Tab-separated table of C-alpha atoms in Angstrom:
chain	number	residue	atom	x	y	z
A	107	MET	CA	17.831	-20.034	-56.717
A	108	GLN	CA	21.387	-19.854	-55.302
A	109	ARG	CA	22.944	-20.718	-58.663
A	110	PHE	CA	21.180	-18.076	-60.594
A	111	PRO	CA	20.103	-15.416	-58.094
A	112	GLY	CA	19.640	-12.812	-61.061
A	113	LEU	CA	17.390	-14.852	-62.963
A	114	MET	CA	15.164	-15.675	-59.981
A	115	ALA	CA	15.185	-11.913	-59.184
A	116	LEU	CA	14.047	-11.109	-62.738
A	117	LEU	CA	11.283	-13.589	-62.365
A	118	ALA	CA	10.060	-12.505	-59.199
A	119	PHE	CA	9.970	-8.970	-60.300
A	120	ALA	CA	8.111	-9.982	-63.528
A	121	SER	CA	5.661	-11.886	-61.526
A	122	GLY	CA	4.833	-8.757	-59.507
A	123	VAL	CA	4.303	-6.513	-62.399
A	124	ALA	CA	2.253	-9.270	-64.032
A	125	SER	CA	-0.009	-9.483	-60.980
A	126	TYR	CA	-0.614	-5.769	-61.124
A	127	ILE	CA	-1.357	-5.692	-65.088
A	128	LEU	CA	-2.763	-8.873	-65.989
A	129	VAL	CA	-4.731	-10.061	-63.071
A	130	GLU	CA	-8.436	-9.885	-63.480
A	131	ARG	CA	-9.734	-8.696	-59.942
A	132	LYS	CA	-12.782	-10.821	-59.337
A	133	THR	CA	-14.101	-12.156	-56.130
A	134	ALA	CA	-13.314	-15.693	-56.714
A	135	LEU	CA	-9.632	-14.675	-57.137
A	136	ALA	CA	-9.876	-12.761	-53.984
A	137	GLN	CA	-11.164	-15.869	-52.193
A	138	ILE	CA	-8.402	-18.036	-53.386
A	139	ILE	CA	-5.612	-15.384	-52.368
A	140	ALA	CA	-7.165	-15.118	-48.917
A	141	LEU	CA	-7.334	-18.896	-48.510
A	142	LEU	CA	-3.784	-19.221	-49.672
A	143	LEU	CA	-2.679	-16.512	-47.207
A	144	VAL	CA	-4.352	-18.330	-44.296
A	145	LEU	CA	-2.775	-21.705	-45.347
A	146	SER	CA	0.666	-19.975	-45.762
A	147	TRP	CA	0.408	-19.079	-41.872
A	148	LEU	CA	0.380	-22.699	-41.086
A	149	TRP	CA	3.404	-23.345	-43.165
A	150	LEU	CA	5.224	-20.390	-41.370
A	151	LEU	CA	4.410	-21.908	-38.004
A	152	LEU	CA	5.348	-25.311	-39.183
A	153	ASP	CA	7.985	-24.758	-41.684
A	154	ASN	CA	10.847	-26.900	-40.191
A	155	TRP	CA	8.763	-29.587	-38.974
A	156	LEU	CA	6.991	-29.924	-42.312
A	157	ARG	CA	10.230	-29.986	-44.330
A	158	GLU	CA	11.502	-32.922	-41.926
A	159	ARG	CA	8.419	-34.754	-42.597
A	160	ILE	CA	8.569	-34.471	-46.412
A	161	GLU	CA	12.275	-35.476	-46.423
A	162	GLN	CA	11.666	-38.402	-44.071
A	163	ARG	CA	8.580	-39.649	-46.170
A	164	PHE	CA	9.374	-38.722	-49.849
A	165	GLY	CA	13.297	-38.357	-49.442
A	166	ILE	CA	12.955	-34.802	-50.872
A	167	ALA	CA	14.947	-32.092	-49.095
A	168	LEU	CA	13.204	-28.884	-49.712
A	169	SER	CA	15.403	-25.604	-49.223
A	170	PRO	CA	13.992	-22.882	-47.134
A	171	ASN	CA	14.323	-20.639	-50.002
A	172	VAL	CA	11.408	-22.613	-51.706
A	173	MET	CA	8.981	-21.535	-49.140
A	174	ARG	CA	10.397	-18.094	-49.222
A	175	PHE	CA	10.016	-17.963	-52.924
A	176	ALA	CA	6.331	-19.327	-52.798
A	177	LEU	CA	5.614	-16.734	-50.145
A	178	GLN	CA	7.096	-13.913	-52.256
A	179	MET	CA	4.781	-14.794	-55.257
A	180	LEU	CA	1.850	-14.948	-52.849
A	181	HIS	CA	2.667	-11.694	-51.284
A	182	GLN	CA	3.307	-10.102	-54.874
A	183	GLU	CA	-0.347	-11.378	-55.872
A	184	SER	CA	-1.836	-10.222	-52.813
A	185	LEU	CA	-0.376	-6.709	-52.487
A	186	PHE	CA	-0.668	-5.993	-56.309
A	187	PHE	CA	-4.354	-7.446	-56.377
A	188	ALA	CA	-5.225	-4.949	-53.411
A	189	LEU	CA	-3.335	-1.916	-54.651
A	190	PRO	CA	-5.645	-0.567	-57.432
A	191	PHE	CA	-8.891	-0.909	-54.904
A	192	PHE	CA	-6.977	1.444	-52.505
A	193	LEU	CA	-5.376	3.795	-55.113
A	194	ALA	CA	-9.004	4.348	-56.367
A	195	VAL	CA	-10.670	5.357	-53.045
A	196	THR	CA	-7.700	7.045	-51.408
A	197	SER	CA	-7.978	10.788	-50.435
A	198	TRP	CA	-4.559	12.143	-51.007
A	199	HIS	CA	-4.932	15.270	-48.884
A	200	HIS	CA	-6.080	13.110	-45.847
A	201	GLY	CA	-4.179	10.660	-43.563
A	202	GLN	CA	-5.311	7.844	-45.767
A	203	ALA	CA	-2.366	8.809	-48.156
A	204	ILE	CA	-0.100	7.253	-45.270
A	205	PHE	CA	-1.778	3.871	-45.399
A	206	THR	CA	-1.758	3.582	-49.282
A	207	LEU	CA	1.838	4.637	-49.517
A	208	LEU	CA	2.688	2.031	-46.973
A	209	LEU	CA	0.891	-0.382	-49.043
A	210	VAL	CA	2.699	0.703	-52.338
A	211	LEU	CA	6.065	0.374	-50.251
A	212	CYS	CA	5.322	-3.276	-49.269
A	213	ALA	CA	4.364	-4.053	-52.715
A	214	LEU	CA	7.735	-2.578	-53.947
A	215	ILE	CA	9.553	-4.694	-51.346
A	216	SER	CA	8.052	-7.773	-52.459
A	217	VAL	CA	9.508	-7.367	-55.967
A	218	VAL	CA	12.808	-6.188	-54.933
A	219	ASP	CA	14.898	-9.243	-53.889
A	220	PRO	CA	17.759	-7.646	-52.051
A	221	PHE	CA	15.156	-5.958	-49.692
A	222	TYR	CA	13.059	-9.109	-49.580
A	223	TYR	CA	15.552	-11.654	-49.142
A	224	ARG	CA	18.298	-9.847	-47.112
A	225	LYS	CA	16.275	-7.374	-44.928
A	226	LEU	CA	12.761	-8.931	-44.568
A	227	ALA	CA	12.714	-12.644	-44.732
A	228	PRO	CA	15.502	-13.191	-42.049
A	229	GLN	CA	13.594	-11.196	-39.545
A	230	ARG	CA	11.060	-13.594	-38.351
A	231	THR	CA	9.072	-10.977	-36.562
A	232	LEU	CA	9.072	-8.214	-39.188
A	233	PHE	CA	8.147	-10.999	-41.780
A	234	VAL	CA	5.308	-12.130	-39.669
A	235	VAL	CA	4.115	-8.311	-39.377
A	236	PHE	CA	4.562	-8.052	-43.207
A	237	HIS	CA	2.499	-11.121	-43.705
A	238	ALA	CA	-0.245	-9.932	-41.309
A	239	PHE	CA	-0.577	-6.622	-43.101
A	240	THR	CA	-0.959	-8.386	-46.389
A	241	LEU	CA	-3.629	-10.557	-44.882
A	242	PHE	CA	-5.396	-7.543	-43.462
A	243	VAL	CA	-5.289	-5.668	-46.655
A	244	VAL	CA	-6.852	-8.511	-48.687
A	245	LEU	CA	-9.612	-9.421	-45.995
A	246	SER	CA	-10.527	-5.600	-45.970
A	247	ILE	CA	-11.550	-6.065	-49.560
A	248	ILE	CA	-13.198	-9.475	-49.713
A	249	LEU	CA	-15.229	-9.282	-46.524
A	250	PRO	CA	-17.562	-6.772	-47.253
A	251	VAL	CA	-18.117	-8.242	-50.817
A	252	LEU	CA	-18.578	-11.915	-49.710
A	253	LEU	CA	-20.309	-11.558	-46.350
A	254	GLN	CA	-22.087	-8.133	-47.100
A	255	LEU	CA	-20.286	-6.604	-43.909
A	256	THR	CA	-20.157	-2.995	-43.033
A	257	THR	CA	-16.888	-1.468	-43.526
A	258	SER	CA	-16.617	-1.228	-39.533
A	259	GLN	CA	-17.618	-5.042	-39.204
A	260	SER	CA	-15.192	-6.011	-42.049
A	261	MET	CA	-12.183	-3.920	-40.551
A	262	ALA	CA	-12.912	-5.381	-36.944
A	263	ALA	CA	-12.864	-9.019	-38.305
A	264	ALA	CA	-9.901	-8.485	-40.755
A	265	LEU	CA	-7.828	-6.802	-37.751
A	266	ALA	CA	-9.052	-9.624	-35.414
A	267	ILE	CA	-8.061	-12.488	-37.809
A	268	ALA	CA	-4.663	-11.032	-38.590
A	269	ILE	CA	-3.749	-10.524	-34.829
A	270	MET	CA	-5.007	-13.903	-33.801
A	271	LEU	CA	-2.898	-15.481	-36.483
A	272	SER	CA	0.136	-13.467	-35.597
A	273	LEU	CA	-0.182	-14.936	-31.964
A	274	PRO	CA	1.835	-17.909	-32.153
A	275	SER	CA	4.721	-16.464	-34.235
A	276	LEU	CA	5.110	-13.460	-31.873
A	277	GLY	CA	4.827	-15.776	-29.004
A	278	SER	CA	8.126	-17.116	-29.733
A	279	LEU	CA	9.709	-13.826	-28.878
A	280	MET	CA	8.717	-13.978	-25.020
A	281	PRO	CA	10.740	-15.921	-22.544
A	282	GLY	CA	9.429	-19.573	-22.220
A	283	LYS	CA	7.772	-21.040	-19.399
A	284	ARG	CA	6.901	-18.047	-17.366
A	285	TRP	CA	3.281	-17.766	-15.906
A	286	TRP	CA	2.941	-13.992	-17.132
A	287	ARG	CA	3.839	-14.872	-20.833
A	288	VAL	CA	0.480	-15.523	-22.262
A	289	PRO	CA	-1.323	-12.908	-20.230
A	290	PHE	CA	1.370	-10.134	-21.288
A	291	LEU	CA	1.244	-11.317	-24.987
A	292	MET	CA	-2.662	-11.056	-24.978
A	293	ALA	CA	-2.562	-7.632	-23.345
A	294	LEU	CA	0.075	-6.404	-25.888
A	295	LEU	CA	-2.184	-7.616	-28.776
A	296	CYS	CA	-5.421	-6.037	-27.216
A	297	LEU	CA	-3.225	-2.885	-26.879
A	298	LEU	CA	-2.015	-3.078	-30.487
A	299	ALA	CA	-5.629	-3.827	-31.591
A	300	THR	CA	-6.953	-0.933	-29.788
A	301	GLY	CA	-4.387	1.500	-31.024
A	302	MET	CA	-5.058	0.361	-34.776
A	303	TRP	CA	-8.896	0.661	-34.302
A	304	GLN	CA	-8.269	4.297	-33.327
A	305	LEU	CA	-6.676	4.856	-36.523
A	306	ARG	CA	-9.240	3.301	-38.673
A	307	SER	CA	-10.117	6.665	-40.207
A	308	PHE	CA	-6.704	6.457	-42.032
A	309	VAL	CA	-7.746	3.124	-43.700
A	310	PRO	CA	-9.526	3.659	-46.910
A	311	PRO	CA	-12.855	1.657	-47.311
A	312	ALA	CA	-11.640	-0.428	-50.267
A	313	ALA	CA	-15.262	-1.889	-50.816
A	314	MET	CA	-16.537	1.630	-51.453
A	315	ARG	CA	-15.690	4.273	-54.080
A	316	LEU	CA	-16.988	7.886	-54.371
A	317	ASN	CA	-17.899	8.617	-57.910
A	318	THR	CA	-19.166	11.918	-57.508
A	319	ILE	CA	-19.250	14.765	-54.903
A	320	VAL	CA	-20.585	18.200	-55.831
A	321	LEU	CA	-21.354	21.336	-54.088
A	322	THR	CA	-24.136	23.236	-55.638
A	323	GLN	CA	-26.933	25.616	-54.749
A	324	GLU	CA	-29.202	24.191	-57.471
A	325	MET	CA	-30.614	20.569	-57.416
A	326	ASN	CA	-33.126	18.664	-59.698
A	327	THR	CA	-34.671	16.469	-57.099
A	328	THR	CA	-36.695	14.683	-59.582
A	329	GLU	CA	-33.803	13.645	-61.894
A	330	ARG	CA	-31.617	13.528	-58.846
A	331	GLU	CA	-29.003	15.457	-60.489
A	332	PRO	CA	-26.852	18.373	-59.119
A	333	GLY	CA	-26.404	21.734	-60.536
A	334	GLU	CA	-22.962	23.497	-61.127
A	335	ASN	CA	-20.254	22.698	-58.914
A	336	ILE	CA	-19.062	25.584	-56.502
A	337	THR	CA	-15.776	25.909	-55.117
A	338	GLN	CA	-15.890	29.371	-53.850
A	339	LEU	CA	-18.649	31.751	-52.694
A	340	THR	CA	-19.513	34.722	-50.615
A	341	THR	CA	-21.384	34.910	-47.352
A	342	ASN	CA	-24.354	36.521	-48.861
A	343	ALA	CA	-24.813	33.687	-51.516
A	344	LEU	CA	-24.178	31.123	-48.565
A	345	SER	CA	-27.062	32.441	-46.812
A	346	GLN	CA	-29.405	31.033	-49.569
A	347	GLY	CA	-28.120	27.359	-48.533
A	348	LEU	CA	-25.777	24.762	-50.113
A	349	TYR	CA	-26.345	21.294	-51.504
A	350	SER	CA	-23.798	18.574	-51.031
A	351	PHE	CA	-24.444	15.695	-53.642
A	352	THR	CA	-22.931	12.408	-53.413
A	353	ALA	CA	-22.625	9.159	-55.534
A	354	VAL	CA	-21.297	6.192	-53.822
A	355	THR	CA	-20.512	2.795	-55.595
A	356	VAL	CA	-20.633	-0.215	-53.611
A	357	PRO	CA	-20.110	-3.805	-55.269
A	358	ARG	CA	-22.807	-5.678	-53.359
A	359	GLY	CA	-25.293	-2.835	-52.270
A	360	LEU	CA	-25.280	-0.449	-49.451
A	361	ASN	CA	-26.055	-1.767	-45.937
A	362	GLU	CA	-24.760	0.822	-43.722
A	363	ALA	CA	-25.235	4.455	-42.715
A	364	VAL	CA	-23.327	7.190	-44.578
A	365	PHE	CA	-22.962	10.650	-43.240
A	366	HIS	CA	-21.933	14.289	-44.498
A	367	VAL	CA	-19.890	15.813	-41.969
A	368	TRP	CA	-19.622	19.580	-42.525
A	369	ARG	CA	-16.570	21.167	-41.175
A	370	HIS	CA	-15.625	25.018	-40.788
A	371	ASN	CA	-11.880	25.702	-40.451
A	372	GLY	CA	-11.275	22.056	-39.307
A	373	ARG	CA	-14.217	22.038	-36.614
A	374	GLU	CA	-17.208	19.900	-37.140
A	375	VAL	CA	-20.417	22.052	-37.191
A	376	ASP	CA	-23.003	19.603	-38.631
A	377	ARG	CA	-23.464	15.766	-39.189
A	378	ILE	CA	-26.232	14.583	-41.734
A	379	LYS	CA	-27.178	10.910	-42.224
A	380	LEU	CA	-27.930	10.278	-45.836
A	381	ASP	CA	-30.952	8.562	-47.276
A	382	ILE	CA	-28.949	6.876	-50.215
A	383	ARG	CA	-30.859	5.283	-53.318
A	384	GLY	CA	-29.966	4.624	-56.912
A	385	GLY	CA	-28.217	1.974	-59.213
A	386	ARG	CA	-24.768	0.532	-59.235
A	387	GLU	CA	-23.534	2.024	-62.448
A	388	SER	CA	-24.016	5.510	-61.356
A	389	GLY	CA	-23.664	4.915	-57.847
A	390	TYR	CA	-25.913	5.268	-54.827
A	391	ARG	CA	-27.078	8.943	-54.950
A	392	ALA	CA	-27.954	11.315	-52.016
A	393	TRP	CA	-27.539	14.815	-51.137
A	394	SER	CA	-27.553	16.895	-47.899
A	395	ARG	CA	-28.818	20.624	-47.801
A	396	LYS	CA	-27.451	22.832	-45.208
A	397	LEU	CA	-29.332	26.068	-44.586
A	398	ASN	CA	-28.059	27.327	-41.059
A	399	PHE	CA	-24.438	28.555	-41.075
A	400	PRO	CA	-22.745	30.346	-38.183
A	401	PRO	CA	-22.603	34.113	-38.224
A	402	HIS	CA	-19.052	34.312	-39.153
A	403	SER	CA	-19.018	31.733	-41.725
A	404	GLN	CA	-16.074	32.912	-43.817
A	405	GLY	CA	-12.921	30.769	-44.222
A	406	GLN	CA	-12.130	27.152	-45.197
A	407	TRP	CA	-14.915	24.771	-45.420
A	408	GLN	CA	-15.110	20.930	-46.242
A	409	VAL	CA	-17.677	18.231	-46.422
A	410	GLU	CA	-16.521	14.756	-45.646
A	411	VAL	CA	-18.553	11.467	-46.634
A	412	VAL	CA	-17.753	9.134	-43.888
A	413	THR	CA	-19.070	5.706	-42.825
A	414	GLU	CA	-20.586	4.858	-39.450
A	415	SER	CA	-17.257	3.786	-38.174
A	416	GLU	CA	-15.671	7.159	-39.321
A	417	GLN	CA	-13.687	5.759	-42.212
A	418	LEU	CA	-13.541	8.408	-45.018
A	419	ILE	CA	-15.079	7.834	-48.232
A	420	GLY	CA	-14.021	11.253	-49.830
A	421	LEU	CA	-14.496	14.963	-49.126
A	422	VAL	CA	-14.720	18.242	-50.951
A	423	ARG	CA	-13.526	21.659	-50.108
A	424	PHE	CA	-14.927	25.129	-50.740
A	425	THR	CA	-14.029	28.768	-49.454
A	426	VAL	CA	-16.339	31.271	-48.223
A	427	LEU	CA	-15.396	34.857	-48.786
A	428	GLU	CA	-16.547	38.036	-46.815
């Protein structure tokens, strides 16, 4: 690797591109990736000790670059595996764009050797955070599919696992042999977890995808098909009521509540729980109908499709004129 750094950089970049283009994104591969990520934590914690044992027992001296290169390939595989899931469900005019752009940035860092090896890998704390973020992203995808957890349960579990696995590595930053070391570290991690949980609406629900969202004044309830989509209407037309039709795709079935949140000029005015039914190909279909609007209803409106944990699945906007 030191003799041919340019060749290794090209190989790493090609591996990252191949992970994005060629990998078949199936549940079985996601399980393997998650398992490798967890096992790599053990190697990170025991890196020096394991290399010494291997050299003593087998007479093979492993360079630290070997482990770094293997982790780089794993990070590439994980991030580029997850990227299409989040790109497909991100609402770009929402704070979710920040999370997905961060994911894109991490994926790019994993294929650019100067950043990965010179800026990221030597910084142990930063490297552990990068690894934890990668694990969180992969778990957010596979937990709802494998265990049929809700989005809130999946996010809580993924967050807890990533933080708990980070504990030994982050503990090395604290002064040793102090009685307050462990309580302080636990409090810090709890504070971090609480802050991240409060920002959960910024994390796209990767296991759900909004196929369709339509605002209409006509609804075929028998065929469960909406009428013409509306983006602008007058207050007189609004008095007749408005349907919001939604079709949501969920790989293993929907087992949690979904809501339509109606907002007027950014303020929530109504929240309607949906009765969702339907097939997987067309998505689980449901609609809400709003008849009661405030007296001064002109302005900007939006209907958000959210989970019970407030994660945004998608939204649609419309304007009401005088």
